Tab-separated table of C-alpha atoms and ligand atoms in Angstrom:
chain	number	residue	atom	x	y	z
E	1	UNK	CA	228.124	168.302	-59.079
E	2	UNK	CA	231.539	166.916	-59.196
E	3	UNK	CA	233.119	169.800	-61.086
E	4	UNK	CA	233.122	172.168	-58.105
E	5	UNK	CA	235.209	169.476	-56.242
E	6	UNK	CA	237.930	169.202	-58.915
E	7	UNK	CA	241.302	170.846	-58.827
E	8	UNK	CA	240.883	173.931	-61.269
E	9	UNK	CA	243.831	172.690	-63.293
E	10	UNK	CA	242.432	169.294	-63.673
E	11	UNK	CA	238.958	170.827	-64.454
E	12	UNK	CA	240.553	172.862	-67.119
E	13	UNK	CA	242.947	170.218	-68.473
E	14	UNK	CA	243.240	169.653	-72.155
E	15	UNK	CA	243.817	165.873	-72.299
E	16	UNK	CA	246.729	164.342	-74.316
E	17	UNK	CA	244.949	162.921	-77.462
E	18	UNK	CA	246.712	159.605	-78.161
E	19	UNK	CA	247.011	158.394	-81.720
E	20	UNK	CA	244.602	155.551	-81.121
E	21	UNK	CA	241.873	157.666	-79.492
E	22	UNK	CA	241.443	159.895	-82.570
E	23	UNK	CA	239.516	157.301	-84.670
E	24	UNK	CA	236.941	154.737	-83.994
E	25	UNK	CA	236.641	152.993	-87.411
E	26	UNK	CA	238.255	149.540	-88.035
E	27	UNK	CA	241.686	150.154	-89.535
E	28	UNK	CA	244.072	147.779	-91.579
E	29	UNK	CA	247.248	149.965	-91.514
E	30	UNK	CA	248.410	151.685	-88.541
E	31	UNK	CA	251.010	154.367	-89.326
E	32	UNK	CA	250.001	156.807	-86.611
E	33	UNK	CA	252.045	155.912	-83.530
E	34	UNK	CA	255.608	155.363	-84.519
E	35	UNK	CA	255.436	151.740	-83.381
E	36	UNK	CA	257.547	149.057	-84.890
E	37	UNK	CA	256.058	147.616	-88.016
E	38	UNK	CA	257.158	144.006	-87.065
E	39	UNK	CA	254.503	141.913	-85.128
E	40	UNK	CA	251.267	142.732	-86.766
E	41	UNK	CA	248.421	145.053	-85.613
E	42	UNK	CA	247.636	143.381	-82.173
E	43	UNK	CA	251.055	142.492	-80.905
E	44	UNK	CA	253.315	143.740	-78.128
E	45	UNK	CA	254.767	146.121	-80.778
E	46	UNK	CA	251.651	148.171	-80.500
E	47	UNK	CA	250.689	150.529	-77.761
E	48	UNK	CA	247.988	149.236	-75.335
E	49	UNK	CA	244.343	150.408	-75.483
E	50	UNK	CA	244.169	153.448	-73.362
E	51	UNK	CA	240.517	152.707	-72.527
E	52	UNK	CA	241.170	149.033	-71.718
E	53	UNK	CA	237.797	148.242	-73.323
E	54	UNK	CA	238.211	144.633	-73.884
E	55	UNK	CA	239.145	144.159	-70.114
E	56	UNK	CA	236.339	146.526	-68.976
E	57	UNK	CA	233.690	144.767	-71.001
E	58	UNK	CA	234.664	141.461	-69.334
E	59	UNK	CA	234.377	143.218	-66.005
E	60	UNK	CA	230.975	144.431	-66.913
E	61	UNK	CA	230.092	140.777	-67.567
E	62	UNK	CA	231.807	139.067	-64.680
E	63	UNK	CA	231.777	141.710	-61.916
E	64	UNK	CA	228.498	143.465	-62.880
E	65	UNK	CA	230.271	146.888	-63.129
E	66	UNK	CA	228.819	149.046	-65.897
E	67	UNK	CA	231.311	150.191	-68.478
E	68	UNK	CA	230.472	153.794	-68.094
E	69	UNK	CA	231.331	153.586	-64.334
E	70	UNK	CA	234.651	151.906	-64.550
E	71	UNK	CA	238.371	152.710	-65.376
E	72	UNK	CA	241.671	150.809	-64.859
E	73	UNK	CA	244.550	152.010	-63.067
E	74	UNK	CA	248.168	150.616	-62.727
E	75	UNK	CA	247.016	148.938	-59.489
E	76	UNK	CA	244.752	150.576	-56.947
E	77	UNK	CA	247.856	152.568	-55.908
E	78	UNK	CA	247.714	154.465	-59.176
E	79	UNK	CA	243.926	155.268	-58.628
E	80	UNK	CA	244.612	156.417	-55.039
E	81	UNK	CA	247.449	158.761	-56.257
E	82	UNK	CA	245.271	159.967	-59.271
E	83	UNK	CA	242.140	160.716	-56.949
E	84	UNK	CA	244.298	162.879	-54.649
E	85	UNK	CA	245.765	164.708	-57.576
E	86	UNK	CA	242.373	165.183	-59.144
E	87	UNK	CA	240.634	166.615	-56.171
E	88	UNK	CA	243.232	168.026	-53.636
E	89	UNK	CA	245.106	171.247	-53.873
E	90	UNK	CA	248.613	170.833	-52.531
E	91	UNK	CA	249.353	172.806	-49.377
E	92	UNK	CA	245.563	173.581	-49.023
E	93	UNK	CA	243.326	170.514	-49.057
E	94	UNK	CA	243.472	167.466	-46.896
E	95	UNK	CA	242.440	163.812	-46.786
E	96	UNK	CA	240.741	162.109	-43.957
E	97	UNK	CA	241.522	158.333	-43.274
E	98	UNK	CA	240.676	155.919	-40.476
E	99	UNK	CA	243.695	154.726	-38.437
E	100	UNK	CA	244.947	151.888	-38.333
E	101	UNK	CA	244.374	151.276	-42.143
E	102	UNK	CA	246.246	150.631	-45.482
E	103	UNK	CA	249.424	152.807	-45.578
E	104	UNK	CA	249.382	154.174	-49.147
E	105	UNK	CA	246.642	156.747	-48.704
E	106	UNK	CA	248.763	158.956	-46.575
E	107	UNK	CA	251.888	158.264	-48.538
E	108	UNK	CA	250.273	159.445	-51.724
E	109	UNK	CA	248.746	162.456	-49.989
E	110	UNK	CA	252.173	163.400	-48.673
E	111	UNK	CA	253.766	163.004	-52.073
E	112	UNK	CA	251.360	165.585	-53.250
E	113	UNK	CA	251.810	167.908	-50.321
E	114	UNK	CA	248.280	167.220	-49.091
E	115	UNK	CA	247.603	166.920	-45.430
E	116	UNK	CA	246.382	163.788	-43.684
E	117	UNK	CA	243.782	163.858	-40.955
E	118	UNK	CA	243.763	160.618	-38.724
E	119	UNK	CA	240.599	159.433	-37.014
E	120	UNK	CA	241.295	156.488	-34.643
E	121	UNK	CA	238.934	153.369	-34.846
E	122	UNK	CA	237.071	152.575	-31.712
E	123	UNK	CA	238.654	150.116	-29.182
E	124	UNK	CA	236.791	147.305	-30.964
E	125	UNK	CA	238.481	148.430	-34.359
E	126	UNK	CA	235.081	149.708	-35.816
E	127	UNK	CA	234.703	152.936	-37.500
E	128	UNK	CA	234.233	155.737	-35.086
E	129	UNK	CA	231.334	157.344	-36.939
E	130	UNK	CA	230.790	160.125	-34.557
E	131	UNK	CA	234.338	161.234	-34.601
E	132	UNK	CA	234.405	160.958	-38.226
E	133	UNK	CA	231.243	163.168	-38.689
E	134	UNK	CA	232.551	165.689	-36.481
E	135	UNK	CA	235.975	165.849	-38.021
E	136	UNK	CA	234.425	166.027	-41.451
E	137	UNK	CA	232.160	168.875	-40.439
E	138	UNK	CA	235.137	170.708	-38.890
E	139	UNK	CA	237.961	170.174	-41.265
E	140	UNK	CA	236.179	169.582	-44.598
E	141	UNK	CA	238.489	167.051	-45.979
E	142	UNK	CA	238.459	166.838	-49.848
E	143	UNK	CA	238.582	163.035	-49.794
E	144	UNK	CA	237.749	160.649	-47.050
E	145	UNK	CA	239.182	157.137	-47.585
E	146	UNK	CA	237.527	154.167	-45.915
E	147	UNK	CA	238.920	150.536	-46.366
E	148	UNK	CA	236.430	147.790	-45.992
E	149	UNK	CA	237.216	145.056	-45.196
E	150	UNK	CA	239.933	146.970	-43.409
E	151	UNK	CA	243.721	146.283	-43.937
E	152	UNK	CA	245.123	145.106	-41.424
E	153	UNK	CA	242.406	144.409	-39.089
E	154	UNK	CA	240.099	142.356	-41.538
E	155	UNK	CA	236.924	144.185	-40.348
E	156	UNK	CA	233.943	145.018	-42.541
E	157	UNK	CA	232.040	148.250	-41.720
E	158	UNK	CA	228.282	148.469	-42.086
E	159	UNK	CA	227.083	149.821	-45.419
E	160	UNK	CA	224.643	152.006	-43.412
E	161	UNK	CA	227.517	153.763	-41.563
E	162	UNK	CA	229.470	154.342	-44.712
E	163	UNK	CA	226.256	155.734	-46.389
E	164	UNK	CA	225.735	158.133	-43.529
E	165	UNK	CA	229.460	159.467	-43.684
E	166	UNK	CA	229.301	159.758	-47.488
E	167	UNK	CA	226.122	161.787	-47.130
E	168	UNK	CA	227.571	164.139	-44.590
E	169	UNK	CA	230.810	164.535	-46.508
E	170	UNK	CA	230.515	167.299	-49.112
E	171	UNK	CA	233.784	165.946	-50.701
E	172	UNK	CA	234.622	162.626	-52.188
E	173	UNK	CA	234.224	159.497	-50.136
E	174	UNK	CA	236.572	156.634	-51.505
E	175	UNK	CA	235.652	153.196	-50.401
E	176	UNK	CA	238.494	150.674	-50.973
E	177	UNK	CA	237.047	147.245	-51.284
E	178	UNK	CA	240.328	145.371	-52.314
E	179	UNK	CA	239.286	142.327	-50.095
E	180	UNK	CA	235.446	142.292	-50.682
E	181	UNK	CA	235.540	138.897	-52.262
E	182	UNK	CA	236.618	137.315	-49.109
E	183	UNK	CA	233.779	138.801	-47.035
E	184	UNK	CA	230.629	137.024	-46.069
E	185	UNK	CA	227.349	138.621	-47.390
E	186	UNK	CA	229.309	141.794	-48.446
E	187	UNK	CA	227.343	144.817	-49.251
E	188	UNK	CA	229.224	146.947	-51.839
E	189	UNK	CA	229.328	150.773	-51.590
E	190	UNK	CA	228.967	150.658	-55.574
E	191	UNK	CA	225.168	150.607	-54.802
E	192	UNK	CA	225.511	154.203	-53.274
E	193	UNK	CA	226.979	155.758	-56.272
E	194	UNK	CA	223.769	156.264	-58.088
E	195	UNK	CA	222.160	158.492	-55.500
E	196	UNK	CA	225.506	159.923	-54.379
E	197	UNK	CA	228.017	160.724	-57.187
E	198	UNK	CA	230.721	161.728	-54.584
E	199	UNK	CA	231.149	158.032	-53.756
E	200	UNK	CA	233.935	156.227	-55.635
E	201	UNK	CA	234.804	152.662	-55.032
E	202	UNK	CA	238.308	151.000	-55.441
E	203	UNK	CA	238.639	147.314	-56.440
E	204	UNK	CA	241.683	145.394	-57.468
E	205	UNK	CA	242.577	142.197	-59.298
E	206	UNK	CA	245.546	141.850	-57.119
E	207	UNK	CA	243.943	139.899	-54.302
E	208	UNK	CA	241.018	137.354	-55.083
E	209	UNK	CA	241.746	137.392	-58.826
E	210	UNK	CA	245.249	136.518	-58.365
E	211	UNK	CA	247.084	138.906	-60.710
E	212	UNK	CA	249.028	141.349	-58.361
E	213	UNK	CA	251.958	141.169	-60.643
E	214	UNK	CA	249.933	142.691	-63.489
E	215	UNK	CA	249.096	145.846	-61.499
E	216	UNK	CA	245.340	146.156	-62.246
E	217	UNK	CA	243.145	148.425	-60.068
E	218	UNK	CA	239.639	149.316	-60.791
E	219	UNK	CA	237.892	152.568	-60.119
E	220	UNK	CA	234.180	152.470	-59.932
E	221	UNK	CA	232.452	155.827	-60.045
E	222	UNK	CA	229.860	158.081	-61.478
E	223	UNK	CA	230.471	158.542	-65.259
E	224	UNK	CA	231.484	162.218	-64.596
E	225	UNK	CA	234.224	161.194	-62.280
E	226	UNK	CA	235.306	158.375	-64.686
E	227	UNK	CA	235.719	160.913	-67.541
E	228	UNK	CA	238.008	163.125	-65.499
E	229	UNK	CA	240.103	160.043	-64.361
E	230	UNK	CA	240.425	159.024	-68.106
E	231	UNK	CA	241.436	162.451	-69.086
E	232	UNK	CA	243.946	162.986	-66.258
E	233	UNK	CA	245.614	159.515	-66.231
E	234	UNK	CA	248.674	158.785	-68.042
E	235	UNK	CA	247.291	157.692	-71.594
E	236	UNK	CA	249.057	154.295	-71.722
E	237	UNK	CA	248.998	153.483	-67.997
E	238	UNK	CA	248.168	149.841	-68.216
E	239	UNK	CA	250.269	147.577	-70.383
E	240	UNK	CA	248.692	145.272	-72.949
E	241	UNK	CA	250.205	142.279	-71.293
E	242	UNK	CA	248.464	143.372	-68.035
E	243	UNK	CA	245.097	143.841	-69.765
E	244	UNK	CA	245.405	140.502	-71.194
E	245	UNK	CA	246.355	138.893	-67.958
E	246	UNK	CA	243.344	140.626	-66.193
E	247	UNK	CA	240.899	139.473	-69.098
E	248	UNK	CA	242.213	135.954	-68.525
E	249	UNK	CA	241.781	135.997	-64.759
E	250	UNK	CA	238.204	137.172	-65.304
E	251	UNK	CA	237.559	134.308	-67.722
E	252	UNK	CA	238.288	131.925	-65.060
E	253	UNK	CA	235.880	133.307	-62.517
E	254	UNK	CA	234.802	129.831	-61.583
E	255	UNK	CA	238.329	128.982	-60.522
E	256	UNK	CA	238.567	132.256	-58.655
E	257	UNK	CA	235.329	131.519	-56.688
E	258	UNK	CA	236.767	128.109	-55.796
E	259	UNK	CA	240.064	129.396	-54.662
E	260	UNK	CA	238.297	132.182	-52.567
E	261	UNK	CA	236.184	129.407	-50.919
E	262	UNK	CA	239.187	127.307	-50.124
E	263	UNK	CA	240.973	130.417	-48.776
E	264	UNK	CA	238.108	131.362	-46.417
E	265	UNK	CA	237.962	127.658	-45.123
E	266	UNK	CA	241.693	127.764	-44.427
E	267	UNK	CA	241.227	131.111	-42.720
E	268	UNK	CA	238.672	129.730	-40.374
E	269	UNK	CA	240.749	126.625	-39.528
E	270	UNK	CA	243.910	128.532	-39.127
E	271	UNK	CA	242.164	131.138	-36.931
E	272	UNK	CA	241.071	128.348	-34.473
E	273	UNK	CA	244.655	126.880	-34.469
E	274	UNK	CA	246.093	130.328	-33.784
E	275	UNK	CA	243.553	130.878	-30.880
E	276	UNK	CA	244.801	127.611	-29.369
E	277	UNK	CA	248.522	128.775	-29.064
E	278	UNK	CA	249.609	129.894	-25.641
E	279	UNK	CA	251.518	133.002	-26.847
E	280	UNK	CA	248.683	134.320	-28.992
E	281	UNK	CA	246.668	136.723	-26.850
E	282	UNK	CA	244.102	137.692	-29.448
E	283	UNK	CA	242.967	136.549	-32.971
E	284	UNK	CA	241.022	139.434	-34.630
E	285	UNK	CA	238.083	138.040	-36.750
E	286	UNK	CA	238.896	138.504	-40.435
E	287	UNK	CA	236.701	138.911	-43.393
E	288	UNK	CA	239.838	139.116	-45.736
E	289	UNK	CA	242.655	136.651	-46.839
E	290	UNK	CA	244.863	137.425	-43.931
E	291	UNK	CA	244.417	137.147	-40.118
E	292	UNK	CA	245.834	139.589	-37.563
E	293	UNK	CA	246.925	138.262	-34.261
E	294	UNK	CA	248.259	139.963	-31.009
E	295	UNK	CA	251.157	138.123	-29.368
E	296	UNK	CA	253.362	138.644	-26.281
E	297	UNK	CA	256.377	139.813	-28.364
E	298	UNK	CA	255.856	140.442	-31.964
E	299	UNK	CA	259.272	141.385	-32.956
E	300	UNK	CA	260.561	138.172	-31.405
E	301	UNK	CA	258.181	136.046	-33.277
E	302	UNK	CA	258.771	138.020	-36.538
E	303	UNK	CA	262.474	137.506	-36.310
E	304	UNK	CA	262.078	133.779	-35.442
E	305	UNK	CA	259.837	133.213	-38.440
E	306	UNK	CA	262.298	135.130	-40.732
E	307	UNK	CA	264.970	132.665	-39.454
E	308	UNK	CA	262.647	129.857	-40.473
E	309	UNK	CA	262.314	131.588	-43.948
E	310	UNK	CA	258.784	132.558	-43.410
E	311	UNK	CA	257.795	136.129	-43.899
E	312	UNK	CA	254.796	137.677	-42.157
E	313	UNK	CA	253.923	141.312	-41.585
E	314	UNK	CA	254.590	143.040	-38.185
E	315	UNK	CA	251.895	145.694	-37.745
E	316	UNK	CA	253.029	146.770	-34.295
E	317	UNK	CA	254.053	150.262	-35.418
E	318	UNK	CA	250.398	151.212	-36.068
E	319	UNK	CA	248.345	152.804	-33.378
E	320	UNK	CA	246.389	150.522	-31.236
E	321	UNK	CA	248.052	147.530	-32.870
E	322	UNK	CA	251.220	147.021	-30.584
E	323	UNK	CA	252.553	143.480	-30.749
E	324	UNK	CA	250.442	142.502	-33.764
E	325	UNK	CA	251.315	140.378	-36.776
E	326	UNK	CA	249.371	139.987	-40.002
E	327	UNK	CA	249.522	136.659	-41.688
E	328	UNK	CA	248.286	136.035	-45.268
E	329	UNK	CA	246.380	132.929	-45.913
E	330	UNK	CA	248.602	130.827	-48.233
E	331	UNK	CA	248.479	127.501	-49.813
E	332	UNK	CA	247.776	124.338	-47.707
E	333	UNK	CA	251.538	123.509	-47.732
E	334	UNK	CA	252.548	127.039	-46.661
E	335	UNK	CA	250.208	127.132	-43.719
E	336	UNK	CA	251.415	123.690	-42.702
E	337	UNK	CA	254.967	124.952	-42.667
E	338	UNK	CA	254.052	127.891	-40.772
E	339	UNK	CA	252.160	125.750	-38.223
E	340	UNK	CA	255.147	123.527	-37.755
E	341	UNK	CA	257.334	126.587	-37.098
E	342	UNK	CA	254.777	128.150	-34.644
E	343	UNK	CA	254.457	124.689	-32.833
E	344	UNK	CA	258.233	124.781	-32.299
E	345	UNK	CA	258.299	128.471	-31.121
E	346	UNK	CA	258.704	128.828	-27.307
H	401	PLP	C1	246.389	145.132	-51.453
H	401	PLP	C2	245.583	146.264	-51.434
H	401	PLP	C3	245.090	147.032	-52.394
H	401	PLP	C4	245.613	146.534	-53.865
H	401	PLP	O1	246.546	147.493	-54.441
H	401	PLP	P1	246.962	147.413	-55.916
H	401	PLP	O2	247.693	148.590	-56.260
H	401	PLP	O3	245.766	147.268	-56.743
H	401	PLP	O4	247.695	145.964	-55.905
H	401	PLP	C5	244.382	148.128	-52.331
H	401	PLP	N1	243.896	148.464	-51.212
H	401	PLP	C6	244.197	147.825	-50.003
H	401	PLP	C7	243.700	148.258	-48.681
H	401	PLP	C8	244.991	146.669	-50.087
H	401	PLP	O5	245.445	146.107	-48.958
């Protein structure tokens, strides 16, 4: 089913067999991987687990993602790059993305010599399902990337629309759910994978779980796709320090839930405050941990905030998003400092 979609050289790849993947029995003496002998059998002197089993078992328990359906990337970025390299033939295949959206899909396509087809969102910043279906039919992209909640608009797309697109698409449909923890009543596309193995879902521990520095992205997919990813990825792509940091973050799920709740509350309050400012023309309703606003002069506001030592994201270069600024929801103190700066902006 998936095999016919794969790059022929990935389909035929003979994977690197790492020292640690050639045995499964418990071992006392590890003389197989040319590591340093000082530091014992589980220290930083040892190579990391290529399968990230301890972390993935914890994910199964905390995030209800079955072990046979998950793989860990060095951030979602590596997963996006890998998916393109697994499925797209350079100079021949294309990916389809909504615009505006997260920027790395097109960058990774371009680093692989893969064309990017852009389909604009509707004026209300929803997915233009008709335009997408028509373009899929006509251009046959190898991967369709859909980001929900979308970065930088904060908008969630209905699962029914995503399902219809994924069914019509004979290639891979990759749903990036990086911000799903911040969305109310979110319906994940993970539920589509069983009946449609061409659906893959991207999650990350960089946002709600608070370990962006550890670079931990999650691929959730049909076991067949997972096996190909495992075979094609760099064997030691996720460091043992990162695997441990992710494990710890998942152990504190209660704290994460509390932080997400607090972030959403602050998002609501801050959005109302923004709407009351005379120079703010539009506050885009957000289901993520950021808010997008349209102002009279985004560049002037951006430069002013930089002069106050506050960095936000100017998204004005994106189509349909002229004079927009994306603001991450930070701590209470950070939002207070931002409010003071905005109050003094003329
Ligand atoms: C932040 C973000 C990610 C996370 O990327 P990592 O490489 O896992 O840190 C993924 N997708 C979107 C849309 C994002 O905004």
